[in-house]
Coordinates of C-alpha atoms in Angstrom, one line a residue:
M9 CA 114.0 29.7 103.5
K10 CA 111.1 31.9 104.0
K11 CA 111.3 34.3 107.1
R12 CA 108.9 33.6 109.5
H13 CA 106.8 36.5 111.2
I14 CA 105.2 35.9 114.5
Q15 CA 102.2 38.0 114.9
I16 CA 101.4 39.2 118.4
E17 CA 97.7 39.2 117.6
D18 CA 97.9 35.4 117.0
I19 CA 99.7 35.0 120.2
L20 CA 97.3 36.8 122.2
S21 CA 94.4 35.1 120.6
D22 CA 95.9 31.6 121.4
K23 CA 96.6 30.8 117.7
G24 CA 99.8 28.9 116.2
V25 CA 101.5 30.4 113.3
E26 CA 102.0 27.1 111.7
E27 CA 100.7 23.7 112.4
N28 CA 104.0 22.2 113.4
L29 CA 104.9 25.0 115.6
R30 CA 104.1 24.4 119.4
E31 CA 102.1 27.2 121.1
V32 CA 103.3 28.6 124.3
P33 CA 100.7 30.9 125.8
I34 CA 102.2 33.9 128.0
P35 CA 100.7 33.6 131.2
R36 CA 98.3 36.4 132.2
A37 CA 100.4 37.3 135.5
S38 CA 103.3 38.4 133.2
F39 CA 101.1 41.0 131.3
F40 CA 99.6 42.3 134.6
G41 CA 103.2 42.6 136.2
L42 CA 104.3 44.5 133.0
I43 CA 101.2 46.9 133.4
V44 CA 102.0 47.5 137.1
V45 CA 105.9 48.2 136.5
A46 CA 105.0 50.6 133.8
S47 CA 102.5 52.1 135.8
I48 CA 105.0 52.5 138.8
V49 CA 107.6 54.0 136.4
I50 CA 104.8 56.2 134.8
A51 CA 103.8 57.5 138.3
V52 CA 107.4 58.0 139.6
A53 CA 108.3 60.0 136.6
T54 CA 105.2 62.2 136.8
A55 CA 105.7 62.9 140.5
Q56 CA 109.3 64.0 139.9
L57 CA 108.2 66.2 137.0
L58 CA 105.7 67.9 139.3
N59 CA 108.0 68.2 142.0
L60 CA 110.6 69.8 140.1
N61 CA 108.2 72.0 137.9
I62 CA 105.5 72.9 140.2
L63 CA 106.5 72.0 143.9
K64 CA 110.1 73.1 143.7
G65 CA 109.6 74.9 140.5
G66 CA 110.3 78.3 142.2
F67 CA 113.4 77.0 144.0
Y68 CA 115.4 75.8 141.1
T69 CA 114.3 78.5 138.9
E70 CA 115.9 80.9 141.7
R71 CA 119.1 78.4 141.6
A72 CA 119.2 78.7 138.0
L73 CA 119.0 82.7 137.9
D74 CA 121.7 82.7 140.9
N75 CA 124.3 81.2 138.3
V76 CA 123.6 84.3 136.0
S77 CA 122.7 86.9 138.7
D78 CA 123.4 88.5 141.9
T79 CA 120.5 87.9 144.5
K80 CA 120.2 90.3 147.3
V81 CA 117.6 89.4 149.8
K82 CA 115.6 92.6 151.3
V83 CA 114.8 91.3 155.0
A84 CA 111.6 92.2 156.1
P85 CA 111.2 93.6 159.5
R86 CA 109.2 91.6 161.9
G87 CA 106.3 93.1 163.6
V88 CA 106.7 95.3 166.7
I89 CA 105.3 94.0 170.2
E90 CA 103.5 96.5 172.2
D91 CA 102.2 97.0 175.5
R92 CA 98.6 98.0 176.4
F93 CA 99.6 101.8 175.7
G94 CA 101.1 101.2 172.5
K95 CA 105.0 101.2 173.8
P96 CA 107.2 99.1 172.1
I97 CA 108.3 96.1 174.3
V98 CA 110.0 94.2 171.3
E99 CA 111.2 96.0 168.3
N100 CA 113.8 96.0 165.5
A101 CA 117.4 97.2 165.8
P102 CA 119.4 97.3 162.4
S103 CA 121.7 94.6 161.9
F104 CA 124.1 93.0 159.3
N105 CA 123.7 89.3 158.0
I106 CA 126.8 87.8 157.1
F107 CA 126.5 85.1 154.5
L108 CA 129.1 82.4 153.1
Y109 CA 128.8 81.7 149.6
P110 CA 131.1 78.6 149.0
R111 CA 131.0 79.3 145.2
L112 CA 132.7 82.6 145.7
L113 CA 135.5 80.6 147.4
P114 CA 138.9 80.1 145.7
Q115 CA 139.1 76.8 143.7
D116 CA 142.3 76.1 145.0
V117 CA 141.8 74.0 148.3
T118 CA 144.8 75.3 150.0
A119 CA 143.6 78.9 149.2
R120 CA 140.1 77.8 150.4
D121 CA 141.3 76.8 153.5
T122 CA 143.1 80.0 154.1
A123 CA 140.1 81.9 153.2
L124 CA 137.9 79.8 155.7
R125 CA 140.6 80.3 158.6
K126 CA 140.4 84.2 158.1
V127 CA 136.7 84.3 158.2
S128 CA 136.9 82.3 161.6
V129 CA 139.5 84.8 163.0
I130 CA 137.7 87.9 161.9
M131 CA 134.4 86.6 163.3
N132 CA 136.1 85.0 166.5
V133 CA 134.5 81.4 165.7
N134 CA 136.0 78.2 166.1
F135 CA 137.4 77.1 162.6
D136 CA 136.4 73.2 163.1
G137 CA 132.9 74.3 164.3
L138 CA 132.8 76.7 161.1
F139 CA 134.2 73.8 158.8
Q140 CA 131.4 71.2 160.3
K141 CA 128.7 73.7 159.8
L142 CA 129.7 73.7 156.2
E143 CA 129.8 69.9 156.0
E144 CA 126.3 69.2 157.6
R145 CA 124.9 72.0 155.3
D146 CA 121.9 70.7 153.2
W147 CA 122.9 72.5 149.9
S148 CA 120.2 71.4 147.7
L149 CA 118.0 74.0 149.9
S150 CA 120.4 77.1 149.0
D151 CA 123.9 77.8 148.1
R152 CA 125.0 80.0 150.8
I153 CA 125.0 79.8 154.7
L154 CA 124.1 82.5 157.3
L155 CA 126.9 82.8 159.7
T156 CA 125.7 85.5 162.0
S157 CA 123.2 88.3 162.0
D158 CA 125.0 90.2 165.1
V159 CA 128.6 91.0 163.9
S160 CA 130.5 93.9 165.6
Q161 CA 131.6 96.8 163.9
D162 CA 135.4 95.7 163.7
A163 CA 134.5 92.4 162.1
L164 CA 132.3 94.3 159.7
V165 CA 135.0 96.3 158.5
A166 CA 137.5 93.7 158.1
L167 CA 135.1 91.4 156.0
S168 CA 134.2 94.2 153.8
A169 CA 137.9 95.1 153.3
K170 CA 138.7 91.7 152.1
D171 CA 137.9 89.9 149.0
G172 CA 137.9 86.2 148.2
L173 CA 136.4 85.3 151.6
G174 CA 133.3 84.0 149.9
I175 CA 131.4 86.5 152.2
R176 CA 128.7 88.8 151.4
I177 CA 127.1 91.3 153.8
E178 CA 123.1 92.2 153.6
E179 CA 121.1 94.4 155.8
G180 CA 118.9 92.8 158.2
F181 CA 117.3 93.4 161.7
K182 CA 117.7 91.9 165.1
R183 CA 115.2 91.6 167.8
T184 CA 115.8 93.6 171.0
T185 CA 113.8 93.2 174.3
P186 CA 114.7 93.9 178.0
Y187 CA 115.1 90.9 180.0
A188 CA 111.9 91.9 182.1
F189 CA 110.2 90.8 178.9
S190 CA 112.2 88.0 177.4
Q191 CA 110.0 85.1 178.6
V192 CA 106.4 86.3 177.4
A193 CA 108.1 88.0 174.2
G194 CA 110.3 84.8 173.1
Y195 CA 112.7 84.7 170.7
T196 CA 113.7 83.8 167.0
G197 CA 115.5 81.3 165.3
L198 CA 116.6 80.4 161.7
V199 CA 114.2 78.3 159.7
G200 CA 115.4 74.6 159.5
R201 CA 114.3 71.8 157.2
D202 CA 111.6 70.6 159.6
D203 CA 110.1 74.2 159.4
L204 CA 110.3 74.2 155.6
D205 CA 108.7 70.8 155.3
A206 CA 105.8 71.9 158.1
N207 CA 105.6 75.5 156.1
K208 CA 106.0 75.8 152.2
A209 CA 105.8 79.5 152.7
L210 CA 108.9 80.0 154.7
A211 CA 112.3 80.3 153.1
L212 CA 115.7 79.1 154.4
D213 CA 117.6 81.7 156.5
D214 CA 114.4 83.3 157.6
Q215 CA 114.0 84.1 161.4
I216 CA 110.9 82.3 162.8
G217 CA 109.4 82.6 166.3
R218 CA 110.6 79.9 168.7
S219 CA 109.1 80.6 171.8
G220 CA 106.5 83.3 173.8
L221 CA 104.5 85.5 171.5
E222 CA 107.1 85.3 168.7
A223 CA 106.4 81.6 168.2
Y224 CA 102.5 81.9 169.1
Y225 CA 102.1 84.9 166.9
D226 CA 104.5 84.1 164.2
T227 CA 102.6 84.0 161.2
F228 CA 101.2 87.5 161.8
L229 CA 104.7 89.0 163.0
R230 CA 106.6 87.5 160.1
G231 CA 107.0 89.5 157.2
E232 CA 107.7 88.8 153.6
N233 CA 111.2 89.4 152.6
G234 CA 112.0 91.1 149.2
K235 CA 114.4 90.6 146.6
D236 CA 116.8 92.7 144.6
V237 CA 118.2 91.0 141.4
T238 CA 121.3 92.1 139.1
F239 CA 121.8 90.1 135.8
K240 CA 125.5 89.8 134.5
S241 CA 126.8 88.4 131.5
A242 CA 129.1 85.4 131.3
G243 CA 132.2 87.9 131.7
G244 CA 130.6 89.4 134.8
E245 CA 129.3 92.8 133.1
V246 CA 126.0 93.9 134.8
K247 CA 123.2 93.7 132.1
D248 CA 120.1 94.5 134.2
E249 CA 119.2 95.5 137.7
R250 CA 115.6 95.3 138.9
V251 CA 113.4 94.8 142.1
E252 CA 111.7 91.6 141.7
K253 CA 109.8 91.6 144.8
E254 CA 109.3 94.4 147.6
S255 CA 109.5 93.3 151.3
K256 CA 106.7 93.4 153.5
A257 CA 106.9 94.3 157.1
G258 CA 105.2 91.9 159.6
K259 CA 102.1 93.1 161.5
N260 CA 102.3 94.7 164.9
V261 CA 101.1 92.9 168.0
R262 CA 99.5 95.0 171.0
T263 CA 99.2 93.3 174.2
Y264 CA 97.6 93.7 177.7
I265 CA 101.0 94.0 179.3
D266 CA 101.6 97.2 181.2
S267 CA 105.3 97.6 180.4
E268 CA 106.2 100.1 183.2
F269 CA 104.5 97.7 185.7
Q270 CA 106.1 94.6 184.4
T271 CA 109.5 96.1 184.4
Y272 CA 108.8 97.2 188.2
F273 CA 107.5 93.8 188.9
Y274 CA 110.8 92.1 187.5
N275 CA 113.2 94.5 188.9
R276 CA 111.6 94.2 192.6
L277 CA 111.5 90.3 192.5
A278 CA 114.9 90.1 191.1
D279 CA 116.1 92.4 193.9
Q280 CA 114.4 90.3 196.5
L281 CA 115.9 87.3 195.3
K282 CA 119.4 88.7 195.3
S283 CA 118.8 90.1 199.0
I284 CA 117.9 86.5 200.3
G285 CA 120.4 84.6 197.9
R286 CA 118.2 82.7 195.6
D287 CA 117.9 82.6 191.6
I288 CA 114.5 81.8 190.7
G289 CA 111.1 83.5 191.1
L290 CA 108.0 84.5 189.2
G291 CA 105.0 86.9 189.2
I292 CA 101.7 87.4 187.5
A293 CA 99.3 90.1 187.4
I294 CA 96.0 89.5 185.9
D295 CA 92.6 91.6 185.7
P296 CA 89.8 89.6 187.3
R297 CA 87.2 91.4 185.5
N298 CA 88.3 90.1 182.1
G299 CA 91.2 87.7 182.1
E300 CA 93.7 90.5 180.7
I301 CA 97.5 89.6 181.6
L302 CA 99.0 92.8 183.0
A303 CA 102.3 91.2 183.8
L304 CA 104.0 87.9 183.4
V305 CA 107.4 87.9 185.0
N306 CA 110.1 85.1 185.1
V307 CA 113.2 85.5 186.9
P308 CA 116.1 85.1 185.8
G309 CA 115.5 86.7 182.2
F310 CA 117.5 86.2 179.1
D311 CA 119.1 88.0 176.1
I312 CA 116.9 86.8 173.4
N313 CA 119.9 87.4 170.9
N314 CA 122.3 85.0 172.9
V315 CA 119.9 81.9 173.6
G316 CA 123.1 79.7 173.5
Q317 CA 124.2 81.0 176.8
A318 CA 120.9 80.7 178.2
L319 CA 120.5 77.0 177.5
V320 CA 123.8 76.3 179.4
D321 CA 122.6 78.2 182.5
A322 CA 121.7 76.0 185.1
R323 CA 118.8 78.3 186.4
K324 CA 117.0 77.4 183.0
P325 CA 115.8 80.9 182.2
L326 CA 114.3 79.8 179.0
F327 CA 111.8 77.6 180.8
N328 CA 108.6 79.6 181.4
R329 CA 107.5 78.6 184.6
V330 CA 104.4 80.7 184.9
I331 CA 102.8 78.5 182.3
S332 CA 105.0 75.5 182.2
G333 CA 106.2 74.7 185.9
V334 CA 104.1 72.8 188.0
Y335 CA 104.1 73.3 191.9
S336 CA 102.3 72.0 194.9
P337 CA 100.3 74.8 195.7
G338 CA 100.5 74.8 199.6
S339 CA 98.2 76.8 201.4
T340 CA 97.0 78.9 198.5
I341 CA 94.5 76.2 197.7
K342 CA 92.8 76.4 201.3
P343 CA 90.2 79.3 199.8
L344 CA 89.1 76.7 197.1
V345 CA 88.8 73.7 200.0
A346 CA 86.9 76.4 202.1
I347 CA 84.3 77.3 199.2
A348 CA 83.8 73.5 198.8
A349 CA 83.3 72.7 202.4
L350 CA 80.7 75.7 202.8
T351 CA 78.8 74.8 199.4
E352 CA 78.6 71.4 200.4
K353 CA 77.3 72.4 203.9
L354 CA 79.7 70.5 205.6
I355 CA 80.6 73.3 207.9
D356 CA 79.1 76.8 209.0
P357 CA 82.0 79.3 208.7
K358 CA 81.5 80.3 212.4
K359 CA 81.9 76.9 213.8
Q360 CA 85.2 76.5 215.6
I361 CA 87.9 73.6 215.3
L362 CA 90.4 73.4 218.0
S363 CA 94.1 73.2 216.6
I364 CA 96.5 72.4 219.1
G365 CA 99.4 72.2 216.8
Y366 CA 98.4 68.5 215.3
I367 CA 95.9 66.0 214.9
E368 CA 96.5 62.3 215.9
L369 CA 94.8 59.2 214.2
P370 CA 95.1 55.7 215.6
N371 CA 97.5 53.5 214.2
P372 CA 96.0 50.0 213.6
Y373 CA 99.2 48.4 212.9
N374 CA 101.2 50.2 215.9
P375 CA 98.6 51.5 218.6
D376 CA 101.2 53.1 220.5
K377 CA 102.5 55.2 217.9
P378 CA 99.2 57.0 216.3
S379 CA 99.6 59.0 213.1
R380 CA 100.5 62.7 213.7
F381 CA 99.6 65.4 211.1
L382 CA 101.3 68.7 212.0
D383 CA 99.8 72.3 211.8
W384 CA 102.6 75.0 211.5
K385 CA 102.1 76.1 214.9
P386 CA 99.1 76.1 217.6
H387 CA 96.2 78.2 216.7
G388 CA 93.4 77.4 219.4
W389 CA 89.9 77.5 218.4
V390 CA 89.5 78.7 214.8
D391 CA 86.4 79.2 212.6
M392 CA 86.7 79.6 208.9
Y393 CA 87.5 83.1 208.7
S394 CA 90.4 83.0 211.1
A395 CA 91.5 79.6 209.8
L396 CA 92.1 81.3 206.4
A397 CA 93.6 84.3 207.9
R398 CA 96.0 82.0 210.2
S399 CA 96.6 79.4 207.3
S400 CA 95.3 76.6 210.0
D401 CA 96.7 73.3 208.7
V402 CA 94.2 71.2 211.4
Y403 CA 91.2 73.3 210.2
F404 CA 91.8 72.1 206.3
Y405 CA 92.5 68.9 207.7
A406 CA 89.2 68.4 209.3
V407 CA 87.0 69.7 206.5
G408 CA 89.0 68.2 203.8
G409 CA 89.5 64.5 205.0
G410 CA 87.2 64.7 208.0
F411 CA 88.2 64.4 211.7
K412 CA 86.1 63.4 215.0
D413 CA 82.6 64.8 214.7
Q414 CA 83.7 67.0 211.7
K415 CA 82.8 65.3 208.2
G416 CA 85.2 66.0 205.5
L417 CA 84.9 66.1 201.6
G418 CA 87.0 63.5 201.0
I419 CA 89.3 62.9 197.7
Y420 CA 86.5 62.5 195.1
K421 CA 84.5 65.3 196.1
L422 CA 87.6 67.6 196.3
K423 CA 88.7 66.4 192.9
E424 CA 85.1 67.3 191.8
W425 CA 85.7 70.9 192.9
W426 CA 89.5 71.2 191.8
D427 CA 88.0 70.2 188.0
M428 CA 85.2 72.8 188.7
F429 CA 87.9 75.6 189.3
G430 CA 89.9 74.7 186.0
L431 CA 92.9 73.0 187.9
A432 CA 92.3 69.7 185.5
Q433 CA 92.7 71.6 182.2
K434 CA 94.8 74.0 180.4
T435 CA 93.7 77.9 180.7
N436 CA 94.4 78.0 176.9
I437 CA 96.5 81.4 177.6
D438 CA 97.8 82.6 174.3
L439 CA 101.5 81.3 174.9
P440 CA 103.0 78.0 173.8
G441 CA 104.1 75.3 176.1
E442 CA 101.5 75.5 178.6
K443 CA 101.1 72.5 181.0
V444 CA 98.4 71.2 183.1
G445 CA 98.5 70.2 187.0
F446 CA 97.9 66.9 188.4
L447 CA 95.1 65.8 190.8
P448 CA 95.9 62.3 192.5
D449 CA 93.4 59.9 193.2
P450 CA 93.1 56.4 195.0
E451 CA 93.2 54.6 191.6
W452 CA 96.6 56.7 190.5
K453 CA 98.1 55.8 193.9
Q454 CA 97.3 52.1 193.6
K455 CA 98.5 52.1 190.3
K456 CA 101.6 53.6 190.9
T457 CA 102.8 52.3 194.4
G458 CA 100.5 49.3 195.0
Q459 CA 99.4 51.1 198.5
P460 CA 95.7 52.2 199.3
W461 CA 94.6 55.8 199.4
R462 CA 94.7 56.6 203.1
I463 CA 93.1 59.6 204.9
G464 CA 96.6 61.0 205.6
D465 CA 96.8 61.4 201.8
T466 CA 93.5 63.5 201.7
Y467 CA 94.9 65.5 204.5
N468 CA 98.0 66.4 202.6
V469 CA 96.2 67.3 199.3
S470 CA 93.6 69.5 201.4
I471 CA 96.5 72.0 202.4
G472 CA 98.2 71.8 199.1
Q473 CA 100.8 69.3 199.7
G474 CA 101.8 65.4 198.5
D475 CA 101.1 64.8 195.0
F476 CA 98.6 67.7 194.2
M477 CA 100.3 69.9 191.6
I478 CA 99.1 72.8 189.5
T479 CA 100.7 75.5 187.3
P480 CA 101.0 79.5 188.6
I481 CA 98.6 80.3 185.8
E482 CA 96.0 77.9 187.0
L483 CA 96.6 79.2 190.5
I484 CA 96.3 83.0 190.0
N485 CA 93.2 82.5 187.6
Y486 CA 91.2 80.5 190.2
I487 CA 92.3 83.4 192.7
A488 CA 91.0 86.0 190.1
A489 CA 87.7 83.8 190.0
I490 CA 87.4 84.2 193.7
A491 CA 88.0 87.9 193.3
N492 CA 85.3 88.4 190.7
G493 CA 82.8 86.4 192.7
G494 CA 82.7 83.0 190.3
T495 CA 83.7 83.8 186.8
F496 CA 86.7 82.2 185.3
Y497 CA 88.1 84.2 182.0
K498 CA 90.5 82.9 179.4
P499 CA 93.8 84.7 180.2
R500 CA 94.6 86.8 177.3
V501 CA 98.1 88.2 176.6
V502 CA 97.3 89.9 173.2
E503 CA 94.6 92.5 172.9
S504 CA 95.0 93.0 168.9
I505 CA 96.9 92.7 165.9
S506 CA 97.2 95.2 163.2
D507 CA 98.9 95.9 159.9
T508 CA 101.7 98.7 159.2
K509 CA 98.9 101.1 158.2
G510 CA 96.9 100.8 161.5
N511 CA 94.2 98.6 159.9
E512 CA 93.2 96.1 162.7
V513 CA 92.9 92.2 161.6
L514 CA 92.3 90.7 164.9
R515 CA 91.2 91.6 168.4
T516 CA 90.4 89.6 171.2
Y517 CA 87.5 89.8 173.6
P518 CA 86.7 88.3 177.1
S519 CA 86.3 84.7 177.1
T520 CA 84.5 82.9 179.9
L521 CA 86.0 79.3 180.5
A522 CA 83.2 78.8 183.4
D523 CA 80.9 80.6 185.1
I524 CA 80.0 79.0 188.8
R525 CA 78.7 82.1 190.5
E526 CA 75.2 80.8 191.1
K527 CA 76.6 77.8 192.7
I528 CA 79.1 79.3 195.2
K529 CA 76.9 82.6 195.9
D530 CA 76.5 81.7 199.5
A531 CA 80.0 80.6 199.9
I532 CA 82.1 83.3 198.3
P533 CA 81.3 86.2 200.7
D534 CA 82.9 84.4 203.7
V535 CA 85.9 83.2 201.9
Q536 CA 86.5 86.7 200.6
Q537 CA 86.3 87.8 204.2
G538 CA 88.7 85.2 205.5
M539 CA 91.2 86.4 202.8
R540 CA 90.8 90.0 203.7
D541 CA 91.5 89.1 207.3
A542 CA 94.4 87.7 206.3
V543 CA 96.0 91.0 205.7
R544 CA 93.7 93.3 208.1
K545 CA 94.0 91.2 211.3
S546 CA 97.2 91.6 213.5
Y547 CA 97.4 87.5 213.4
G548 CA 96.8 87.3 209.4
T549 CA 99.8 85.8 207.6
A550 CA 99.9 88.7 205.1
N551 CA 99.4 91.5 207.7
L552 CA 102.2 93.3 206.2
L553 CA 99.8 94.4 203.6
S554 CA 97.6 96.1 206.0
T555 CA 99.5 99.4 205.8
L556 CA 98.7 99.7 202.0
P557 CA 96.3 102.8 201.2
V558 CA 93.8 100.5 199.5
E559 CA 91.9 97.4 200.9
V560 CA 93.6 94.2 200.0
A561 CA 92.7 90.4 200.1
G562 CA 95.4 87.9 200.1
K563 CA 96.5 84.2 201.1
T564 CA 100.2 82.9 201.6
G565 CA 101.5 79.6 201.2
T566 CA 104.5 77.5 201.4
A567 CA 105.0 74.3 199.9
Q568 CA 107.5 71.4 201.1
I569 CA 109.5 69.7 198.2
E570 CA 112.5 67.4 197.9
N571 CA 111.7 65.5 201.1
N572 CA 111.2 68.5 202.9
T573 CA 114.5 69.9 202.4
K574 CA 113.4 73.1 200.3
T575 CA 110.3 75.4 200.4
N576 CA 108.4 77.0 197.8
A577 CA 106.9 80.3 198.9
F578 CA 103.4 82.0 197.5
F579 CA 101.5 84.8 197.7
V580 CA 98.2 85.4 196.1
G581 CA 95.8 88.1 196.4
Y582 CA 93.8 91.0 194.9
E583 CA 93.0 94.7 195.3
P584 CA 90.9 96.6 195.9
Y585 CA 88.8 94.4 198.1
V586 CA 85.6 95.5 196.6
N587 CA 85.4 95.5 192.8
P588 CA 88.8 94.2 192.4
Q589 CA 90.9 95.3 189.2
I590 CA 94.2 93.3 189.9
A591 CA 94.9 89.7 191.0
V592 CA 98.6 89.0 192.0
L593 CA 100.7 86.2 192.3
V594 CA 104.3 86.1 193.8
L595 CA 106.4 82.6 193.8
I596 CA 110.0 82.2 195.2
E597 CA 111.5 78.9 194.5
N598 CA 113.6 77.3 197.7
S599 CA 112.7 80.3 199.5
K600 CA 115.0 81.2 202.4
E601 CA 112.1 82.2 205.0
G602 CA 109.0 80.8 203.6
D603 CA 106.1 83.3 202.3
S604 CA 107.7 86.0 204.4
N605 CA 110.1 86.3 201.5
T606 CA 107.0 86.9 199.2
I607 CA 105.2 89.5 201.0
P608 CA 107.3 92.4 200.9
V609 CA 107.3 92.0 196.8
A610 CA 103.5 91.5 196.8
R611 CA 103.4 94.8 199.1
D612 CA 105.5 96.9 197.0
V613 CA 104.0 95.6 193.5
M614 CA 100.4 96.2 194.9
L615 CA 101.5 99.7 196.0
W616 CA 103.0 100.7 192.8
Y617 CA 99.8 99.8 191.0
Y618 CA 97.5 101.4 193.4
N619 CA 99.7 104.7 193.0
N620 CA 100.5 104.7 189.3
R621 CA 97.1 103.2 188.1
L622 CA 94.3 103.0 190.4
K623 CA 95.0 106.0 192.3
E624 CA 94.9 108.1 189.0
G625 CA 92.0 106.4 187.7
I626 CA 93.5 104.9 184.7
K627 CA 91.2 101.8 183.6
N628 CA 91.7 100.1 180.7

């Protein structure tokens, strides 16, 4: 019988091969499905080829070379962080990186287990933790794991003297900085998978900035590692040695920080906290002429090479309270309220308001029990100047919310002024993690509590209490604007960045966030005088600073927290009074005696700066 041949062309053209052969057309959907499947297979194969040969080609090439060679990474030192005078505040100290290569461990299970136990004993680490670390490692990324970059001399000698432990020792660097700079400088950590996914230029076991300047300027500070390769035969004979890539050091970062001043500020605040039995405080110093950060202090500091210890510290030393902490500002908000009331023509600075230690408002629900709002003490008749100097709450209740014949700003006008003074947005300081304060209003309260906004709520926020919150960097920036007459500068920590040859690659310049000098020109002299009276008048809350050899303006503040069981204490001020060159903030959490605990620190800090910088005519 003659063999039949079915021609694909006949099938596609809908023709039969023989008259008695029944035609069964193939549905068009089948061909479409076949094309789709084939396309997907081809696309996946192409993507995988591209991934293996292009995207990860270098990685797999290196892995292949590792099988016939020994590769030694030449760690590139990170750039140095300097103060405004070029003095290093973060630099590199020589160290040794201890790597474990599983392929160099004994093949026998028992011998391998013994080797790992020896490593754990020598390095004083938990064996189970070491084993877990190995199990959780993504070995597709690298054939080694960094055990430590900070090994003791005894452990280094012991590891060097023993073979068969799968250990290799490479020279490296570790960052060093005093505790006083730990928050502003930040710390580094090992690159992880998420970092590799986000930045293809990184390599596993590299150090990357995790906080502070180390993180914000990481792309500049991080250098490029080098590589030495030794090629071997199958029998282990060295065939060739060459430098495959030279290392390149990171760029140097110069800040506006005055390291001597910062160190003094930190130590003085730490001593004060210790003397009153408290744990947490912070300080900021800024040049009101341009926004340069002269000092940024968080107490306690931490060891940047022992972050694990800081993580379990109840005081949370890794938390940069200067830029990330939010606080009720207390009476330090009163200069802003005064400027708003004067500019809105609600009050004359010489008009007097009586403070008998409280004000009372009728209670429509219980007439026999009026609502009482306390002053911290009776002040008698006070005008704008003495209200700021004495920090009278009653005066600011009246101009903030209104009382009797005195019309108040009201919550919406207050919010308008808070926003104008930059308290509703970030300052954009060049440090990671900045938060923004919170400005309450009637709509927010209604939504949160179901209760209407009352005049008592306006009273509370008018003196910096209640739900009104700001960050310390926002607070000092607004005080600096009062000092200079109404210009808000972007706070800047870094001045410039240069390569190892001294070639400048980046420089920062004063950047204006807002300029309201024209708007507040009539009010600002009166408020500045009130802050000056807080120092020079015997009744002023900052009178202790009157003994300084330079004219100073200031404002104290306390804020009740945790249902009035604790008090945060503030001081803000500037010097000289005429043509100010520095504005200072001191904050002590859970202060024992309120703002009286912050004023001695502020006095000594401002005296140091006068004696060591202003008096000598050093201007930068």
